[in-house]
PDB file of C-alpha atoms in Angstrom:
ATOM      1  CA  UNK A   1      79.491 116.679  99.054  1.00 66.00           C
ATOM      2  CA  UNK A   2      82.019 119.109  97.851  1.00 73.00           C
ATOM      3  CA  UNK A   3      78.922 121.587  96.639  1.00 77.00           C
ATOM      4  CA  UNK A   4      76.976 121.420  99.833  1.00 78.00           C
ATOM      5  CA  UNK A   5      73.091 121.483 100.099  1.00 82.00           C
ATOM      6  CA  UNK A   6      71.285 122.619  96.891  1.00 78.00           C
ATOM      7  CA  UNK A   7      70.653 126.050  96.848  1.00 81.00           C
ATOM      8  CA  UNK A   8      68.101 127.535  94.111  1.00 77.00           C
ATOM      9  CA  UNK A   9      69.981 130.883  94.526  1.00 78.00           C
ATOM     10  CA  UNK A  10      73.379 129.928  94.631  1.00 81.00           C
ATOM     11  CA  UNK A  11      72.798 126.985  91.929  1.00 78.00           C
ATOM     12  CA  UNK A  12      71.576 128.336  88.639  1.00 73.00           C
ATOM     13  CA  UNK A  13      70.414 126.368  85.797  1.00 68.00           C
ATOM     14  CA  UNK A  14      74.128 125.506  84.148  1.00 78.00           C
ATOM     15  CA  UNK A  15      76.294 125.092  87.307  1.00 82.00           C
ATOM     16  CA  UNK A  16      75.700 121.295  86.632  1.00 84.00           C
ATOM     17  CA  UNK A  17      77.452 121.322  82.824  1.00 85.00           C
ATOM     18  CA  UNK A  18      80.819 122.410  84.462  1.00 85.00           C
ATOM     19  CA  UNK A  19      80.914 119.084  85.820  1.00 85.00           C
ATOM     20  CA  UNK A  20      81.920 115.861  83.395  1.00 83.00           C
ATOM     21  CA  UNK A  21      79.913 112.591  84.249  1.00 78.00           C
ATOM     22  CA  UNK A  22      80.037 111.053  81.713  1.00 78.00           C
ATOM     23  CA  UNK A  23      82.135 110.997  78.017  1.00 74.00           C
ATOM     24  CA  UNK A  24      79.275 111.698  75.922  1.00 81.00           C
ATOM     25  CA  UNK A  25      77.256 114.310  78.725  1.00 83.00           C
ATOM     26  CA  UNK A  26      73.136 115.173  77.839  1.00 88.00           C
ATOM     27  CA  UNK A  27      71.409 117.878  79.404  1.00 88.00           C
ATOM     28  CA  UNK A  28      68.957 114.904  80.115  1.00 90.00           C
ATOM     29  CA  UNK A  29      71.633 113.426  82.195  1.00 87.00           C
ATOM     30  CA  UNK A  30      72.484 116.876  83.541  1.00 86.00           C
ATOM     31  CA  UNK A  31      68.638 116.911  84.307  1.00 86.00           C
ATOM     32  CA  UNK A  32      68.531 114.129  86.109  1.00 87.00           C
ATOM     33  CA  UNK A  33      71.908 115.074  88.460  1.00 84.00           C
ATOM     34  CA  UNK A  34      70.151 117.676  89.609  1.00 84.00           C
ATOM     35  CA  UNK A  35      66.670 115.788  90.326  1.00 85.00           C
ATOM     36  CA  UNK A  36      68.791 113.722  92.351  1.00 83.00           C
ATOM     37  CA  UNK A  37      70.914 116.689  93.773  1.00 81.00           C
ATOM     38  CA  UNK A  38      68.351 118.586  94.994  1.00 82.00           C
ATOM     39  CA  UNK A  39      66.709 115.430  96.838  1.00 82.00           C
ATOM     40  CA  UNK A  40      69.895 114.368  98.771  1.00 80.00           C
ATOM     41  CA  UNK A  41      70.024 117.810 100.109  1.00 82.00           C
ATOM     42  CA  UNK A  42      70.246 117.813 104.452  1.00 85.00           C
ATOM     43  CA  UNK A  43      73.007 114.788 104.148  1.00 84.00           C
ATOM     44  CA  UNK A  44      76.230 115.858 106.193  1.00 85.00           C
ATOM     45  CA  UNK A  45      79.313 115.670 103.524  1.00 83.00           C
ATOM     46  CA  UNK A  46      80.575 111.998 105.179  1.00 88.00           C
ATOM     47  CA  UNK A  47      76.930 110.271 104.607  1.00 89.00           C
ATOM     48  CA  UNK A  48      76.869 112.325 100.800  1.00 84.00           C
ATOM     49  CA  UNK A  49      79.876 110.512 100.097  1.00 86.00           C
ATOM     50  CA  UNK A  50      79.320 107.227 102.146  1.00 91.00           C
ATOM     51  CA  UNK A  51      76.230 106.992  99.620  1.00 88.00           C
ATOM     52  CA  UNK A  52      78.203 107.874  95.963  1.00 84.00           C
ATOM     53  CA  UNK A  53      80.920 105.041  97.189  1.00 89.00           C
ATOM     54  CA  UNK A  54      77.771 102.787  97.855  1.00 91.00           C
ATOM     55  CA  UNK A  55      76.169 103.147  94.729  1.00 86.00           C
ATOM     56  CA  UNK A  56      79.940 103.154  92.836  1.00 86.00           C
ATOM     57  CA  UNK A  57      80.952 100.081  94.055  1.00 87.00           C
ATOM     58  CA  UNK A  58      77.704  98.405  92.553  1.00 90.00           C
ATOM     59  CA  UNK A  59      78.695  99.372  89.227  1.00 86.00           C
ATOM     60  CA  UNK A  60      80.857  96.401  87.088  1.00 84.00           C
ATOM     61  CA  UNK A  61      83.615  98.909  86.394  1.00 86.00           C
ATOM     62  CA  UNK A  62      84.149  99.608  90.139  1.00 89.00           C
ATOM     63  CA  UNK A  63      87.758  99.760  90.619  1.00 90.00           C
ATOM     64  CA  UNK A  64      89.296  98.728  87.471  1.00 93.00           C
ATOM     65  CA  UNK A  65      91.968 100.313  85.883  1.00 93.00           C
ATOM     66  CA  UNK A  66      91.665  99.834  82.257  1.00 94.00           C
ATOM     67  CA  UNK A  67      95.027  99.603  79.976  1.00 94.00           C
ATOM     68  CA  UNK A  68      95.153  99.193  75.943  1.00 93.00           C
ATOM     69  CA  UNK A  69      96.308  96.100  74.532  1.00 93.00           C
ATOM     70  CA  UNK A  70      96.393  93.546  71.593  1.00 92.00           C
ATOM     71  CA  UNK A  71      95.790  89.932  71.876  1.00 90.00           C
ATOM     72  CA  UNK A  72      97.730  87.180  70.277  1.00 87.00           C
ATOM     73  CA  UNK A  73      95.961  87.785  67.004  1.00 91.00           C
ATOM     74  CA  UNK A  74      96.620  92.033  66.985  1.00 90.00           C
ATOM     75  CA  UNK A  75      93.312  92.563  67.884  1.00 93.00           C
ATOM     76  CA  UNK A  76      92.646  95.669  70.086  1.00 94.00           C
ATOM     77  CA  UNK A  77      91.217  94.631  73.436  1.00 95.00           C
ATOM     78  CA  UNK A  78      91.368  96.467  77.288  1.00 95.00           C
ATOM     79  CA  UNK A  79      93.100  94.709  79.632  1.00 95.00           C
ATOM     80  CA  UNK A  80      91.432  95.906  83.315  1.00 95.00           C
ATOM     81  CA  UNK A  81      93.286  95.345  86.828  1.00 96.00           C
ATOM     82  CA  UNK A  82      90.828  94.830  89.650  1.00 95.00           C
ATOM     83  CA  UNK A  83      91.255  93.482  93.003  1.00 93.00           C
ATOM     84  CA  UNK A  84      89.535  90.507  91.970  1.00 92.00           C
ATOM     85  CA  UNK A  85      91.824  90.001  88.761  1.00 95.00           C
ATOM     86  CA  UNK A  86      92.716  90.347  85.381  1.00 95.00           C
ATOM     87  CA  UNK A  87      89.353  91.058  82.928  1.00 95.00           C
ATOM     88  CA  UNK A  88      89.617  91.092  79.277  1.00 95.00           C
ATOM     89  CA  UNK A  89      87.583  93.497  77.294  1.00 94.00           C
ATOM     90  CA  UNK A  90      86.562  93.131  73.517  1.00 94.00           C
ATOM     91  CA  UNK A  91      84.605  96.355  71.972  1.00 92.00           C
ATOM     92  CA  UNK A  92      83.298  97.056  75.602  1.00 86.00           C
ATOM     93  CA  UNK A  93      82.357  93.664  76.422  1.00 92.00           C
ATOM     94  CA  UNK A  94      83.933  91.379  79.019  1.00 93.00           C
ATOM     95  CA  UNK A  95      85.364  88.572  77.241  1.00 94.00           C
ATOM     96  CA  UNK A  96      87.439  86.412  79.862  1.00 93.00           C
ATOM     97  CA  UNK A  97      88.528  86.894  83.318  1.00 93.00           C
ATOM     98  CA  UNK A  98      91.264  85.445  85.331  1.00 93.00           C
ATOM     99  CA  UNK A  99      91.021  85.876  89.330  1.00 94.00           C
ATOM    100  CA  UNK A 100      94.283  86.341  90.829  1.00 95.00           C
ATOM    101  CA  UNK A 101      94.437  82.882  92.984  1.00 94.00           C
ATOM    102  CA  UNK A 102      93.759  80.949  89.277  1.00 94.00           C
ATOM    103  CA  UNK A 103      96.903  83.311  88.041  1.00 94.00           C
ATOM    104  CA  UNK A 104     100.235  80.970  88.572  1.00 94.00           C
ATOM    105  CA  UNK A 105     102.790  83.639  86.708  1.00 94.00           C
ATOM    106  CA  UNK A 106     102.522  86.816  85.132  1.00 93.00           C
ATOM    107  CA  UNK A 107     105.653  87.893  82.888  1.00 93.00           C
ATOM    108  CA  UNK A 108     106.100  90.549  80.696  1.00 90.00           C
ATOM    109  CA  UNK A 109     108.822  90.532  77.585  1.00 91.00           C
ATOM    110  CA  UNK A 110     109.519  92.560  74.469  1.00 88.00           C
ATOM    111  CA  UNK A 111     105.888  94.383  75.012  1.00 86.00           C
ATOM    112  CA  UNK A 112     104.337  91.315  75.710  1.00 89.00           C
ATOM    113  CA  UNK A 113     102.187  89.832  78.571  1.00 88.00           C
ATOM    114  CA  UNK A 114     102.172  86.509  79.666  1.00 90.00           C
ATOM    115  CA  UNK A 115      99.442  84.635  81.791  1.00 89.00           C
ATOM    116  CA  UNK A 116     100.183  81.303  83.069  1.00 91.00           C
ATOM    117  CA  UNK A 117      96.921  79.620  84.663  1.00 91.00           C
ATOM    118  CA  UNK A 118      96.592  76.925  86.963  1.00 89.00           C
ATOM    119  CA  UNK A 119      95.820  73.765  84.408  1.00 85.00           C
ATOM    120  CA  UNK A 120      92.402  73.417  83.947  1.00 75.00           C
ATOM    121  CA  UNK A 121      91.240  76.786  85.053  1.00 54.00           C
ATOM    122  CA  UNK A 122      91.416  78.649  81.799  1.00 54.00           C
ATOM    123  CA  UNK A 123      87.667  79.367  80.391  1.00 52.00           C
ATOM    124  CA  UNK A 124      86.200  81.589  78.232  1.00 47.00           C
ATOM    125  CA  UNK A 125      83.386  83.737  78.701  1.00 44.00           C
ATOM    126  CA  UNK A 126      82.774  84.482  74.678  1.00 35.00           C
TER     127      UNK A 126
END
């Protein structure tokens, strides 16, 4: 939305790699933004972004906000806050989640977090 329709003039061939999509960015990737660019071109700038927030909010990371943590054992994991809960990530992989009406207490002392679950609603997804 914010670059308008494509223009062949205007756009040259590297305007794309100013841009960061992704960590590890591929001028295969870069390719392909611009494939898909050039056909979403006559879109006013509310349906352009009406479709990225449509095709975001399919995506499993949607709105979580990822934080660094350790289990109980030391053991680096990602602890993500999402409006549907708490999700626990091992080596990019969800591991467990807890939804927020399952959460009883959350408490937080000397750098570490405690969840207390409703009995019987604790499961792992390993």
């Amino acid at each position: 939305a914010e670059l308008g329709d494509y223009d062949p003039e205007e756009h040259n061939v590297d305007y794309v790699s100013e841009f960061q999509f992704a960590p590890t960015q591929t001028k295969e990737l870069e390719e392909k933004v611009v494939d898909l660019y050039k056909s979403h071109s006559g879109l006013t700038p509310a349906q352009a972004d009406m479709q990225f927030v449509e095709n975001a909010k399919k995506l499993s990371m949607y709105g979580v906000d990822l934080h660094r943590a350790k289990d109980s054992e030391a053991v680096d994991i990602m602890l993500g806050v999402a409006s549907s809960g708490l999700l626990i990530y091992k080596d990019r992989l969800r591991i467990n989640r807890f939804a927020w009406p399952k959460i009883l207490k959350l408490s937080y002392k000397r750098n570490n977090l405690y969840i207390k679950v409703r009995p019987g609603e604790h499961r792992s997804e390993e």
